[in-house]
mmCIF file of C-alpha atoms in Angstrom:
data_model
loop_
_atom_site.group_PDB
_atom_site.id
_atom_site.type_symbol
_atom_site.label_atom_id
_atom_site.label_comp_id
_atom_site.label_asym_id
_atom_site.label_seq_id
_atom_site.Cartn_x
_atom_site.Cartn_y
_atom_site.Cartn_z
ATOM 1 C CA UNK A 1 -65.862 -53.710 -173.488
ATOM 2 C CA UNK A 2 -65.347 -56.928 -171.175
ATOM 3 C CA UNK A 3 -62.264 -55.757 -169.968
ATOM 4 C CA UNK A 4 -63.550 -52.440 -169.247
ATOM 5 C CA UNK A 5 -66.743 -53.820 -167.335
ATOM 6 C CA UNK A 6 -64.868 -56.529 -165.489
ATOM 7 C CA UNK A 7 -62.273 -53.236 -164.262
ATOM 8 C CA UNK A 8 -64.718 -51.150 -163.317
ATOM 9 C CA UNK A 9 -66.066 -54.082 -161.122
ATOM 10 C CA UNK A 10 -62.315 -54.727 -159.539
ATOM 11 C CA UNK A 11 -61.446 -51.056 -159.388
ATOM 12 C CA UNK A 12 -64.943 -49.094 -159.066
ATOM 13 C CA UNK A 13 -63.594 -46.414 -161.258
ATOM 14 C CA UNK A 14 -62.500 -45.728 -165.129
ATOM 15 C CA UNK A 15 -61.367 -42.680 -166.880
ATOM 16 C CA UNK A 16 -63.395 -40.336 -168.655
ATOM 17 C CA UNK A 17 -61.978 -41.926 -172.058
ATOM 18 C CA UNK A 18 -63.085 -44.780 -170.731
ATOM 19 C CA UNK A 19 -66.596 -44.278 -169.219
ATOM 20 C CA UNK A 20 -67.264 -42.391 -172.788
ATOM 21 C CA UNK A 21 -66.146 -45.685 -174.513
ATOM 22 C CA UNK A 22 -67.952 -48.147 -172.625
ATOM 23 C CA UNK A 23 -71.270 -45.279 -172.461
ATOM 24 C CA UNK A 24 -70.761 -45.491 -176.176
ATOM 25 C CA UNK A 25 -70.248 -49.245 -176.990
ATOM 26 C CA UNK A 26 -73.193 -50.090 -174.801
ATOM 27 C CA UNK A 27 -72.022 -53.694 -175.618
ATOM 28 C CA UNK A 28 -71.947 -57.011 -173.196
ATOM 29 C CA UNK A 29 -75.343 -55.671 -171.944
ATOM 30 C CA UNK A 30 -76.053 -59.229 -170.500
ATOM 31 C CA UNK A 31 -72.846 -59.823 -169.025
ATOM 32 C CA UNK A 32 -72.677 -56.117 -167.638
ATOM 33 C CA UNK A 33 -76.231 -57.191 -165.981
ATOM 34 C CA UNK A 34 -75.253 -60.732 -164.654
ATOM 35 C CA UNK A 35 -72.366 -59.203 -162.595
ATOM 36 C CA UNK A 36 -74.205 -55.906 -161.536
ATOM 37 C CA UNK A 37 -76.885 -58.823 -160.166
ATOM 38 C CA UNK A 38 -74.389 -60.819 -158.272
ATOM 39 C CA UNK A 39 -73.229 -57.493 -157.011
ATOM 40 C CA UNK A 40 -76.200 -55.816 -155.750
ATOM 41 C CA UNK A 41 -77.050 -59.540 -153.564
ATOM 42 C CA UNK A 42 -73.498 -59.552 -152.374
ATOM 43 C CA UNK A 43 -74.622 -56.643 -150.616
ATOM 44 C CA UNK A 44 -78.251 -57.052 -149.963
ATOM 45 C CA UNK A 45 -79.434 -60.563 -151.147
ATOM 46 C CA UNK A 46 -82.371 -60.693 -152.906
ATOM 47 C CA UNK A 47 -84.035 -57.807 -151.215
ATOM 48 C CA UNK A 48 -85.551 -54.816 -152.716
ATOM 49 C CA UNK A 49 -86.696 -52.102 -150.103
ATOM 50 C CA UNK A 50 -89.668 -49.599 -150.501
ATOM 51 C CA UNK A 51 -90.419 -46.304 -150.137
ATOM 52 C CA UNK A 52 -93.364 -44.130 -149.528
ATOM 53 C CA UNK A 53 -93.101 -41.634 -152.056
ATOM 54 C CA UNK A 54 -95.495 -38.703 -150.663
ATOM 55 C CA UNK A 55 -95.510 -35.919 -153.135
ATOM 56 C CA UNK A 56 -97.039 -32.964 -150.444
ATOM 57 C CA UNK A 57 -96.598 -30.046 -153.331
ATOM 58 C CA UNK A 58 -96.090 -29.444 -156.859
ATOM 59 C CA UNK A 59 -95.574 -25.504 -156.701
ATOM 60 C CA UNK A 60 -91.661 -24.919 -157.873
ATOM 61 C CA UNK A 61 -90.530 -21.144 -158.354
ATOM 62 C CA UNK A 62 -87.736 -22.718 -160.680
ATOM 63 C CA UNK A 63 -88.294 -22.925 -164.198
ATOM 64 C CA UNK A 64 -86.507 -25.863 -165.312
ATOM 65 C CA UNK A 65 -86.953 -26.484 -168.943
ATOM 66 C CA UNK A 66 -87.823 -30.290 -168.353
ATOM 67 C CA UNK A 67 -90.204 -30.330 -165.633
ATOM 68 C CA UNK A 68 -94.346 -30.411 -165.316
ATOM 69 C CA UNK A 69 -94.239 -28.454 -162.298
ATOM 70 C CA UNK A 70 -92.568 -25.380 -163.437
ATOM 71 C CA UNK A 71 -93.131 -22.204 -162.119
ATOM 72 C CA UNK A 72 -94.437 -20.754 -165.981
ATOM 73 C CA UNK A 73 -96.661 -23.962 -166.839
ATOM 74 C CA UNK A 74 -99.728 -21.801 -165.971
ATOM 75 C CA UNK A 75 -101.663 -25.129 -166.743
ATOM 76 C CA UNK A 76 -100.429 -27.033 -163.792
ATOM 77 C CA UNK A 77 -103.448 -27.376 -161.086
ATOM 78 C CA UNK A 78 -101.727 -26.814 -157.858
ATOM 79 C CA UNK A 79 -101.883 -27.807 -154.384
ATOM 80 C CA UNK A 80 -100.383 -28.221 -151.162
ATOM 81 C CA UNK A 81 -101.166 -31.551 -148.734
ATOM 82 C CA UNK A 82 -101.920 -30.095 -145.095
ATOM 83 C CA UNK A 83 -100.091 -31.463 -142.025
ATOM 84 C CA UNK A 84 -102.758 -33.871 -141.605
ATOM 85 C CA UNK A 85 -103.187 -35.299 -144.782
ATOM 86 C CA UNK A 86 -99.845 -35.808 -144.756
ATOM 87 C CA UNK A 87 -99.660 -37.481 -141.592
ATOM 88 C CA UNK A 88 -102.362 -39.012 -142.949
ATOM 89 C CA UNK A 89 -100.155 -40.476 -145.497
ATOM 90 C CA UNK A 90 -97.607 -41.497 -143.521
ATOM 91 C CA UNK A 91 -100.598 -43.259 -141.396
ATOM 92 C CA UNK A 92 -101.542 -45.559 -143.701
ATOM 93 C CA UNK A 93 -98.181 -46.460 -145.083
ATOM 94 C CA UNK A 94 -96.652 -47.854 -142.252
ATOM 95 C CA UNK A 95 -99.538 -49.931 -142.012
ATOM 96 C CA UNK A 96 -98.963 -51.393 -145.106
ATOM 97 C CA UNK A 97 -94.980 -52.359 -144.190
ATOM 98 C CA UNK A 98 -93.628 -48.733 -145.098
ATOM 99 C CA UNK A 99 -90.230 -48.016 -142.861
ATOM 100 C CA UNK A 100 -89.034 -45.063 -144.976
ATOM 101 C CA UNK A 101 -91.562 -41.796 -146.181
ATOM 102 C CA UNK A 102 -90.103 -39.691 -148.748
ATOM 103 C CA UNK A 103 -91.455 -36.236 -148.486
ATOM 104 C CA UNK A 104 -90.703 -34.951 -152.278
ATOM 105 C CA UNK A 105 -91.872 -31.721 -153.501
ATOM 106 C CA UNK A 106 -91.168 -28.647 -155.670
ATOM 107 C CA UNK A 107 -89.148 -25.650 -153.877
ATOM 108 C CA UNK A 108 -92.266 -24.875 -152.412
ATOM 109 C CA UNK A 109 -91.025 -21.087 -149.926
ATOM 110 C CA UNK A 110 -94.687 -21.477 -148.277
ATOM 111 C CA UNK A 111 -92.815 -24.811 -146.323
ATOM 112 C CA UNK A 112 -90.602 -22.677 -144.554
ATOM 113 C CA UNK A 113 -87.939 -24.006 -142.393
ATOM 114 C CA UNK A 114 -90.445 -23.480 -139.200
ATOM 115 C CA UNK A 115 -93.269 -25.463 -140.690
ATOM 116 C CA UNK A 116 -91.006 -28.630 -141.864
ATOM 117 C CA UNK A 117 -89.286 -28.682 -138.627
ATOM 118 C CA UNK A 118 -92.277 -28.554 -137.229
ATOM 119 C CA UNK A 119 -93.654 -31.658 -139.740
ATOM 120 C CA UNK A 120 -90.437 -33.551 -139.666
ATOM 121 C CA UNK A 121 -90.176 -33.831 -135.510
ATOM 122 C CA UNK A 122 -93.911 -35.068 -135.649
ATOM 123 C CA UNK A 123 -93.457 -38.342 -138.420
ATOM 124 C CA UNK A 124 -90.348 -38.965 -136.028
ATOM 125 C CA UNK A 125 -92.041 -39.087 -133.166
ATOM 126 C CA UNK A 126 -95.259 -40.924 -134.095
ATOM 127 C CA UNK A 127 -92.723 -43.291 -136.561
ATOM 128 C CA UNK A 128 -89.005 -43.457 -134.666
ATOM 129 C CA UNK A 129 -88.242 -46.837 -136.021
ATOM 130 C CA UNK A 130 -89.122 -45.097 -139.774
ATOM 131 C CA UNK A 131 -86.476 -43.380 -142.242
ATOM 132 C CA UNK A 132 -87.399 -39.891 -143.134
ATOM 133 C CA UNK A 133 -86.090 -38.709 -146.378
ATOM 134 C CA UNK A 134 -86.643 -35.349 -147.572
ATOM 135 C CA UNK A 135 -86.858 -34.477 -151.547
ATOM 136 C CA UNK A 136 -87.395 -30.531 -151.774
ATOM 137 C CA UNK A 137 -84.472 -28.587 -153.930
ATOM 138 C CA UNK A 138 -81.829 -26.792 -152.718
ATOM 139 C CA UNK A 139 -81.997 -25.333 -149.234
ATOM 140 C CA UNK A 140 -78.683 -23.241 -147.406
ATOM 141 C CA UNK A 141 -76.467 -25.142 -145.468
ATOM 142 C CA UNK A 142 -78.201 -23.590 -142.382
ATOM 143 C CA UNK A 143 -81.956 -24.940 -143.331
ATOM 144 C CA UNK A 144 -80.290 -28.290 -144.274
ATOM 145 C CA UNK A 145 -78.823 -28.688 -140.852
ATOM 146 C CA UNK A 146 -82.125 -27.386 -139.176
ATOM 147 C CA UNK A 147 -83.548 -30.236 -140.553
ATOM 148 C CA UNK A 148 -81.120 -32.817 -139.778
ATOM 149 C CA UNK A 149 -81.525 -31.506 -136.017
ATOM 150 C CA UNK A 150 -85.326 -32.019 -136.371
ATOM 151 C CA UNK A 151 -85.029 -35.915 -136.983
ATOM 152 C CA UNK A 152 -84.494 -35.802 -141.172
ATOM 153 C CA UNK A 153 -81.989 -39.125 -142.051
ATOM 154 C CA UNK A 154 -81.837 -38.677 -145.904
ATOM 155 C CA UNK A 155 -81.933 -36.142 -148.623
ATOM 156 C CA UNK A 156 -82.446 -36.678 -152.105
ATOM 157 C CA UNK A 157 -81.193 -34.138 -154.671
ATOM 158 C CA UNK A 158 -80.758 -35.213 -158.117
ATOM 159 C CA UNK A 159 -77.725 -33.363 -159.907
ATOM 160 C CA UNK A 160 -79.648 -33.823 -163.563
ATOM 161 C CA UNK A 161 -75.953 -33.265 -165.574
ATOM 162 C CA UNK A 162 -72.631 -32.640 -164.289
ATOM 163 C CA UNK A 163 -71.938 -31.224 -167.338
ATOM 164 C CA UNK A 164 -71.922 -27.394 -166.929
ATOM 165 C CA UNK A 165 -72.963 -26.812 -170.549
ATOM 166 C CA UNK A 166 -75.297 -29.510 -170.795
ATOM 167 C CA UNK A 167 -76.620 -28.179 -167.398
ATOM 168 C CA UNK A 168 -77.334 -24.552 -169.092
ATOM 169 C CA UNK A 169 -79.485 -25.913 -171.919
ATOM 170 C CA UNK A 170 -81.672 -27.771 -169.212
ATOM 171 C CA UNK A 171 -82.039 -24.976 -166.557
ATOM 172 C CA UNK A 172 -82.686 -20.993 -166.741
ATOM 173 C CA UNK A 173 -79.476 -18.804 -165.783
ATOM 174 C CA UNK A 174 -80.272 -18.188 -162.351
ATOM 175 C CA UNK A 175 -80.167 -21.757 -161.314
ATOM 176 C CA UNK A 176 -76.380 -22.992 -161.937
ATOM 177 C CA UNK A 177 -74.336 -26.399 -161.199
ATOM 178 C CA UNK A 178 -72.188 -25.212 -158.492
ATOM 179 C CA UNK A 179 -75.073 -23.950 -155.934
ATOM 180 C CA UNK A 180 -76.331 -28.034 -157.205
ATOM 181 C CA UNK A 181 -73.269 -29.579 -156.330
ATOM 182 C CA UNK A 182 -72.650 -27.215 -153.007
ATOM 183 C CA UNK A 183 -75.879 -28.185 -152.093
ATOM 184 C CA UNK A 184 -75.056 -31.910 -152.627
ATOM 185 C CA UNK A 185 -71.212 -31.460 -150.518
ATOM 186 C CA UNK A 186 -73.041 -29.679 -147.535
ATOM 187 C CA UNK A 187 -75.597 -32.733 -147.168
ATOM 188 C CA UNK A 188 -72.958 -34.708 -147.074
ATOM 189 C CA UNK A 189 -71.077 -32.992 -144.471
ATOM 190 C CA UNK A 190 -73.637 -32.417 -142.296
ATOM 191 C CA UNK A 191 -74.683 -36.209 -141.738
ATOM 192 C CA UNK A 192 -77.098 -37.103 -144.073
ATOM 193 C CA UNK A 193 -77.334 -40.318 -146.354
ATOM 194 C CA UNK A 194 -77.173 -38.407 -149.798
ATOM 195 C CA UNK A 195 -78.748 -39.061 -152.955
ATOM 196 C CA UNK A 196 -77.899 -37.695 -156.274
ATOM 197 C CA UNK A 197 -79.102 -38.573 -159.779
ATOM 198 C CA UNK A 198 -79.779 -37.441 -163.510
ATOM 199 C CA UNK A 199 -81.583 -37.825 -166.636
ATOM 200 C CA UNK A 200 -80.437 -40.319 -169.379
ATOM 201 C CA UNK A 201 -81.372 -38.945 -173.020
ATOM 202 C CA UNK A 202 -82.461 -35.807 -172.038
ATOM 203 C CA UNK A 203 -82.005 -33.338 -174.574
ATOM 204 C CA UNK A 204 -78.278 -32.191 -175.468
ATOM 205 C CA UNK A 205 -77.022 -35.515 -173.914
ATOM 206 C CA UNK A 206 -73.568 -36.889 -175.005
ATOM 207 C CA UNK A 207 -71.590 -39.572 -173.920
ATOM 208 C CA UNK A 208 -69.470 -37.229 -172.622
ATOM 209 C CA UNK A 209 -71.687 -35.779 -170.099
ATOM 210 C CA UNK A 210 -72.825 -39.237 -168.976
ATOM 211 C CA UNK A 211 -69.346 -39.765 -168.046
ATOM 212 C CA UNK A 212 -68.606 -36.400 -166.170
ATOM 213 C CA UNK A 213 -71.972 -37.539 -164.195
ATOM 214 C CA UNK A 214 -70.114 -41.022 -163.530
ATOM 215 C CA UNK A 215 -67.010 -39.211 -162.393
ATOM 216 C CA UNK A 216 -68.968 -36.930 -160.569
ATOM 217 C CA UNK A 217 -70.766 -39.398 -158.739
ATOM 218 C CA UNK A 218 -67.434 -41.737 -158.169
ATOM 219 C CA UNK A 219 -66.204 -38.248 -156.739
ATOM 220 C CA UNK A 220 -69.252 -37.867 -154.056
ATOM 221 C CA UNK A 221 -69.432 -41.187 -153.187
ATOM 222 C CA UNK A 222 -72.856 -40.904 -152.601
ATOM 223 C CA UNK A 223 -75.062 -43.212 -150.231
ATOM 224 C CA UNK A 224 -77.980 -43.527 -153.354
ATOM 225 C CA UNK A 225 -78.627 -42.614 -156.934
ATOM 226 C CA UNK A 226 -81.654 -41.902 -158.817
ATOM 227 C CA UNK A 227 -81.670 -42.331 -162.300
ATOM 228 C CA UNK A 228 -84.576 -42.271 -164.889
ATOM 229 C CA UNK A 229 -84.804 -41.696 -168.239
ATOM 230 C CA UNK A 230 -85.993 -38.053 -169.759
ATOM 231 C CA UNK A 231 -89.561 -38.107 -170.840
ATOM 232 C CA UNK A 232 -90.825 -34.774 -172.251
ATOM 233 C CA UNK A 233 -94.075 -32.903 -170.985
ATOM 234 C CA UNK A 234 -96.615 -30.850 -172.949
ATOM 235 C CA UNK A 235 -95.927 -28.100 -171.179
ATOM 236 C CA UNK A 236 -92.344 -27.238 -171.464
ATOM 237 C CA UNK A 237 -90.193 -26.448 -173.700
ATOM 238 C CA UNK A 238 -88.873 -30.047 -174.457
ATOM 239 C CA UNK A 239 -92.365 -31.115 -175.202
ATOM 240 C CA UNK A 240 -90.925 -32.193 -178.816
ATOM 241 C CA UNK A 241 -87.819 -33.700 -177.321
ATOM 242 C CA UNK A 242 -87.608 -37.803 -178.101
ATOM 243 C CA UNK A 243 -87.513 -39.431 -174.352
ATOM 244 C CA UNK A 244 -84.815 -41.158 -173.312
ATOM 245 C CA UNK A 245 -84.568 -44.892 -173.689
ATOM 246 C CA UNK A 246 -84.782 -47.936 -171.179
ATOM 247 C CA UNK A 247 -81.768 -49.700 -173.044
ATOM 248 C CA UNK A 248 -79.080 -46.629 -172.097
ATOM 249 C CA UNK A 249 -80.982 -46.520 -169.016
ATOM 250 C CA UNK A 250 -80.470 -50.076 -167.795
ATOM 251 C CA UNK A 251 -76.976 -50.225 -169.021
ATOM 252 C CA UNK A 252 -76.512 -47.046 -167.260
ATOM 253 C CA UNK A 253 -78.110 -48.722 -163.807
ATOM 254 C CA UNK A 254 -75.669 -51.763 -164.675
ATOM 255 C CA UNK A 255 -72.744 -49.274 -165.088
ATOM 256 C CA UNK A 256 -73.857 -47.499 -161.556
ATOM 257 C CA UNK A 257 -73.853 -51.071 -159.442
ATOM 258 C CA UNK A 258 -70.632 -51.771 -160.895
ATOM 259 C CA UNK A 259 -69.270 -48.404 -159.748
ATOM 260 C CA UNK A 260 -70.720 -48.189 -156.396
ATOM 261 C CA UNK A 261 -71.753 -51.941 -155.226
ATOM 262 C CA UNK A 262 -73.762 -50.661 -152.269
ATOM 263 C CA UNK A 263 -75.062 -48.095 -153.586
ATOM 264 C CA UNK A 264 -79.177 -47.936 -153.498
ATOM 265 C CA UNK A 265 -80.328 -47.777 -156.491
ATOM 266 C CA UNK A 266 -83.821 -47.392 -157.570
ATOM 267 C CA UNK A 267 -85.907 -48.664 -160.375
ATOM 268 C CA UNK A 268 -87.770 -45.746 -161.155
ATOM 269 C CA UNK A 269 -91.622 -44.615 -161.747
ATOM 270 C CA UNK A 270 -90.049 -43.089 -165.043
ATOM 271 C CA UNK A 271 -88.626 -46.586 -165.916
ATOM 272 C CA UNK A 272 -91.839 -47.908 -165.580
ATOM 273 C CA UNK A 273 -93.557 -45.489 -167.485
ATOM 274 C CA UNK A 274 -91.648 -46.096 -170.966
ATOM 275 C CA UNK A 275 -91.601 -50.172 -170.535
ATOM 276 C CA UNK A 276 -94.437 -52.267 -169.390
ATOM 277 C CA UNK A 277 -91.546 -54.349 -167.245
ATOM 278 C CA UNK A 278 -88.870 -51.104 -167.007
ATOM 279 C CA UNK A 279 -89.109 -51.842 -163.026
ATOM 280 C CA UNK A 280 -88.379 -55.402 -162.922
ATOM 281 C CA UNK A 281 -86.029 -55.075 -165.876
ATOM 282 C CA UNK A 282 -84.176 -52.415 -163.548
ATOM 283 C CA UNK A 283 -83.791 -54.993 -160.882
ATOM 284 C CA UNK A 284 -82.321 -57.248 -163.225
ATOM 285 C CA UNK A 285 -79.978 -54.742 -164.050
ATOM 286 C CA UNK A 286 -78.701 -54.038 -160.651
ATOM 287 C CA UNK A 287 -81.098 -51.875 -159.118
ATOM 288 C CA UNK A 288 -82.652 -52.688 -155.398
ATOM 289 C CA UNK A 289 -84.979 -50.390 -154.253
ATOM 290 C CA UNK A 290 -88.969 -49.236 -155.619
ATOM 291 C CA UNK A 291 -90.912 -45.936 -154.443
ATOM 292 C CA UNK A 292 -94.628 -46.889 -154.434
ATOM 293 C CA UNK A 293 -96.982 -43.605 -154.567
ATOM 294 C CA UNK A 294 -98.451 -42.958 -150.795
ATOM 295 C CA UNK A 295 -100.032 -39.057 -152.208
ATOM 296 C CA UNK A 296 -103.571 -38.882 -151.932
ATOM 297 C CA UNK A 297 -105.337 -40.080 -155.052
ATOM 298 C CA UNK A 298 -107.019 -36.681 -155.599
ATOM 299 C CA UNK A 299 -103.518 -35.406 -156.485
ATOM 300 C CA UNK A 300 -101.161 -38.046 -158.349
ATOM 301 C CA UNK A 301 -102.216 -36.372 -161.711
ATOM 302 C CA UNK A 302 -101.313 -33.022 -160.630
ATOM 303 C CA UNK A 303 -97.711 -33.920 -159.677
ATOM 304 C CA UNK A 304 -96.968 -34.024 -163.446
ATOM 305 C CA UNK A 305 -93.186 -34.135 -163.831
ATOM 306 C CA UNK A 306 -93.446 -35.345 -166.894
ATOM 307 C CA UNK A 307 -96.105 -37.629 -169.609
ATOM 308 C CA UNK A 308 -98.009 -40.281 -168.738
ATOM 309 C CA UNK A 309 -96.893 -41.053 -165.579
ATOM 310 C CA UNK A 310 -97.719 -44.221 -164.046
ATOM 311 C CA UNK A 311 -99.613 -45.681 -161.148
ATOM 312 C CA UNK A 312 -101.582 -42.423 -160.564
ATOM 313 C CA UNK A 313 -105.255 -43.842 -160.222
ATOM 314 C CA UNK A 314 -104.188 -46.491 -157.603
ATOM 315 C CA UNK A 315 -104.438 -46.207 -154.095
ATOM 316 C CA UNK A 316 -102.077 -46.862 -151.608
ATOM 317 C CA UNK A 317 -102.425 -49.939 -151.038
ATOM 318 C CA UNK A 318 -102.901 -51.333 -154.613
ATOM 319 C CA UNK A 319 -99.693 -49.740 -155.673
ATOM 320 C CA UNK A 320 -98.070 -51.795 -152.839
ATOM 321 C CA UNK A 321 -99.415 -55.153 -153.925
ATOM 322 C CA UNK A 322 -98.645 -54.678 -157.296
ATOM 323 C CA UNK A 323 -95.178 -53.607 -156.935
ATOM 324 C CA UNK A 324 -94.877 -57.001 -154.630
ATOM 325 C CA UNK A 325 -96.391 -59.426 -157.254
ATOM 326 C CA UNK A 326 -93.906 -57.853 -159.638
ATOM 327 C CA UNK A 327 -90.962 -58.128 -157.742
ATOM 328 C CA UNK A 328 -91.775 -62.001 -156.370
ATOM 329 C CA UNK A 329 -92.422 -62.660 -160.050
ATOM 330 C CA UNK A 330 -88.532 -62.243 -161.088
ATOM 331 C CA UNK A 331 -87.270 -64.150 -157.885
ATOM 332 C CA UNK A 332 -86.649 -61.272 -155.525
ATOM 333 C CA UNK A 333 -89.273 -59.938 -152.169
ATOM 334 C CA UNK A 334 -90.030 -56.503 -151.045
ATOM 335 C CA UNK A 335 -88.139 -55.728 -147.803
ATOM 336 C CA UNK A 336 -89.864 -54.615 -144.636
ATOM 337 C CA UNK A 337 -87.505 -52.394 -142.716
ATOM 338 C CA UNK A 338 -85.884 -48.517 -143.400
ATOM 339 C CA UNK A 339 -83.086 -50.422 -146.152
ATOM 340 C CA UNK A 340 -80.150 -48.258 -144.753
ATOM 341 C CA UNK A 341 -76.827 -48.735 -146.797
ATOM 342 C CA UNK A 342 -74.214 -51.464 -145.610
ATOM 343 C CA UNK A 343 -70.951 -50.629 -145.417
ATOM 344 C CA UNK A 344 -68.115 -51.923 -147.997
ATOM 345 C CA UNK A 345 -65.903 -54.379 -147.905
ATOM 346 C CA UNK A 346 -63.456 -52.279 -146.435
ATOM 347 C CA UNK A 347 -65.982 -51.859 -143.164
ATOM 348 C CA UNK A 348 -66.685 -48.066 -144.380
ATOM 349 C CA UNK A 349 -70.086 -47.048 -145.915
ATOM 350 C CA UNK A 350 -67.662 -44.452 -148.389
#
């Protein structure tokens, strides 16, 4: 598996045989993380950036068999943040050092294109030296560019499985992999920095479909990559699925450094939510960035992707601190600034 590690870190690409044997092996964990390490501060040092994570809406007309938020779970209590209250959000975060706001909700039609045009030229405007990413589903081409025009720099869109059959046992027929990955190509082509990402252990999950995700994502050359691992909610129908583990999901973070050494990589909420330590321990294993919760208190436990998620009685500012004391504590320091990707070696972001 050393040999296969220490090619993927000369060649930032293996075959599928491969990525399924070294997926499989899961071996040379600490060596894997040592070089993912050096890696990741080759590119940034020891800096891990923030985001403001501002979760404005948790109605979702999809059904996705995973998630809290879907449109059937007739338990969910559901709201929408006003302009202001975002705003609001925003407000207070880039008092506290915040040079990115991630707007993330579900595919919300009462935000039409109008209203988050409308929302999008206003955080630019009061916040031009901020990053604006947007985290809302899958748009057409033509809303995606509307909101480039309006001031938008990044777009999140995790791909979940880029395995087709592995993608029908996680979504309902009418949502299918290509519109995913079309969406995910026309972000890219437009001008965005692009994010993709997926689940590790969620149910149906082979080896093999980890490494069509890793071939997928050494295909889009993406600018970031969100990975966390499956944990089940009450209210689906994987509530008696086992979660996902934070072993395959640090060697997986390891695997993704290697792969893509400037990619930006976040240590996730989820991460955090199955190990007391999953966020450090994610930084250890090659990731460099952390999405503290700006939402209003009032409504952290009603964006309920999934069990026992973390961090949702703290304010703002709390979440901030803590997130810094943990970082410091493992040798690294929160970075103040919007923590765009740097280019390659080569002198080319892709």
């Amino acid at each position: 598996m050393r040999r296969l590690i220490d090619r993927l870190e000369r060649d930032h690409k293996l075959t599928k045989e491969e990525w399924i044997a070294v997926i499989t092996e899961r071996a040379d964990r600490d060596y894997l993380f040592e070089r993912a390490r050096t890696l990741a501060k080759q590119y940034y040092g020891n800096a891990v950036y923030i985001r403001g994570l501002i979760e404005f809406t948790n109605y979702c007309g999809n059904n996705c068999y995973y998630c809290g938020i879907r449109r059937d779970n007739s338990r969910a209590r559901r709201y929408r943040l006003s302009e202001e209250e975002i705003l609001d959000c925003c407000k207070e975060g880039y008092a506290l050092g915040f040079r990115t706001f991630v707007l993330q909700g579900g595919e919300d039609g009462y935000y039409t294109d109008e209203k988050l045009e409308k929302l999008i030229r206003k955080i630019k405007t009061l916040y031009p030296d901020c990053a604006l990413t947007l985290s809302i589903g899958e748009r057409s081409r033509e809303s995606y560019e509307r909101y480039f025009q309006a001031g938008a720099d990044r777009y999140l869109l995790r791909h979940e499985t880029a395995d087709h059959g592995h993608y029908r046992k996680l979504h309902p027929e009418e949502l299918t992999l290509k519109k995913r990955m079309d969406c995910l190509w026309n972000l890219k082509e437009i001008g965005y920095q692009v994010g993709c990402g997926f689940m590790v252990g969620s149910p149906g999950q082979t080896a093999e479909c980890l490494a069509e995700d890793m071939l997928f994502i050494t295909e889009l050359q993406p600018h970031m990559a969100g990975i966390g691992p499956f944990i089940p909610h009450h209210e689906t129908p994987f509530a008696g699925e086992s979660q996902g583990t934070a072993e395959q999901t640090l060697y997986m973070i390891g695997l993704l450094r290697l792969l893509k050494p400037n990619l930006l990589l976040p240590a996730t909420t989820a991460l955090g939510t199955i190990h007391a330590r999953g966020r450090e321990e994610g930084i250890l294993a090659g990731a460099n960035v952390v999405m503290p919760n700006l939402s209003p208190v009032g409504v952290r436990k009603k964006y309920e992707l999934y069990d026992n998620k973390i961090c949702t009685g703290d304010e703002a500012a709390e979440c901030r601190h803590c997130l810094q004391g943990r970082i410091e504590s493992i040798g690294y320091k929160l970075a103040v600034g919007r923590g765009d990707p740097v280019e390659d070696a080569g002198g080319n972001y892709v």
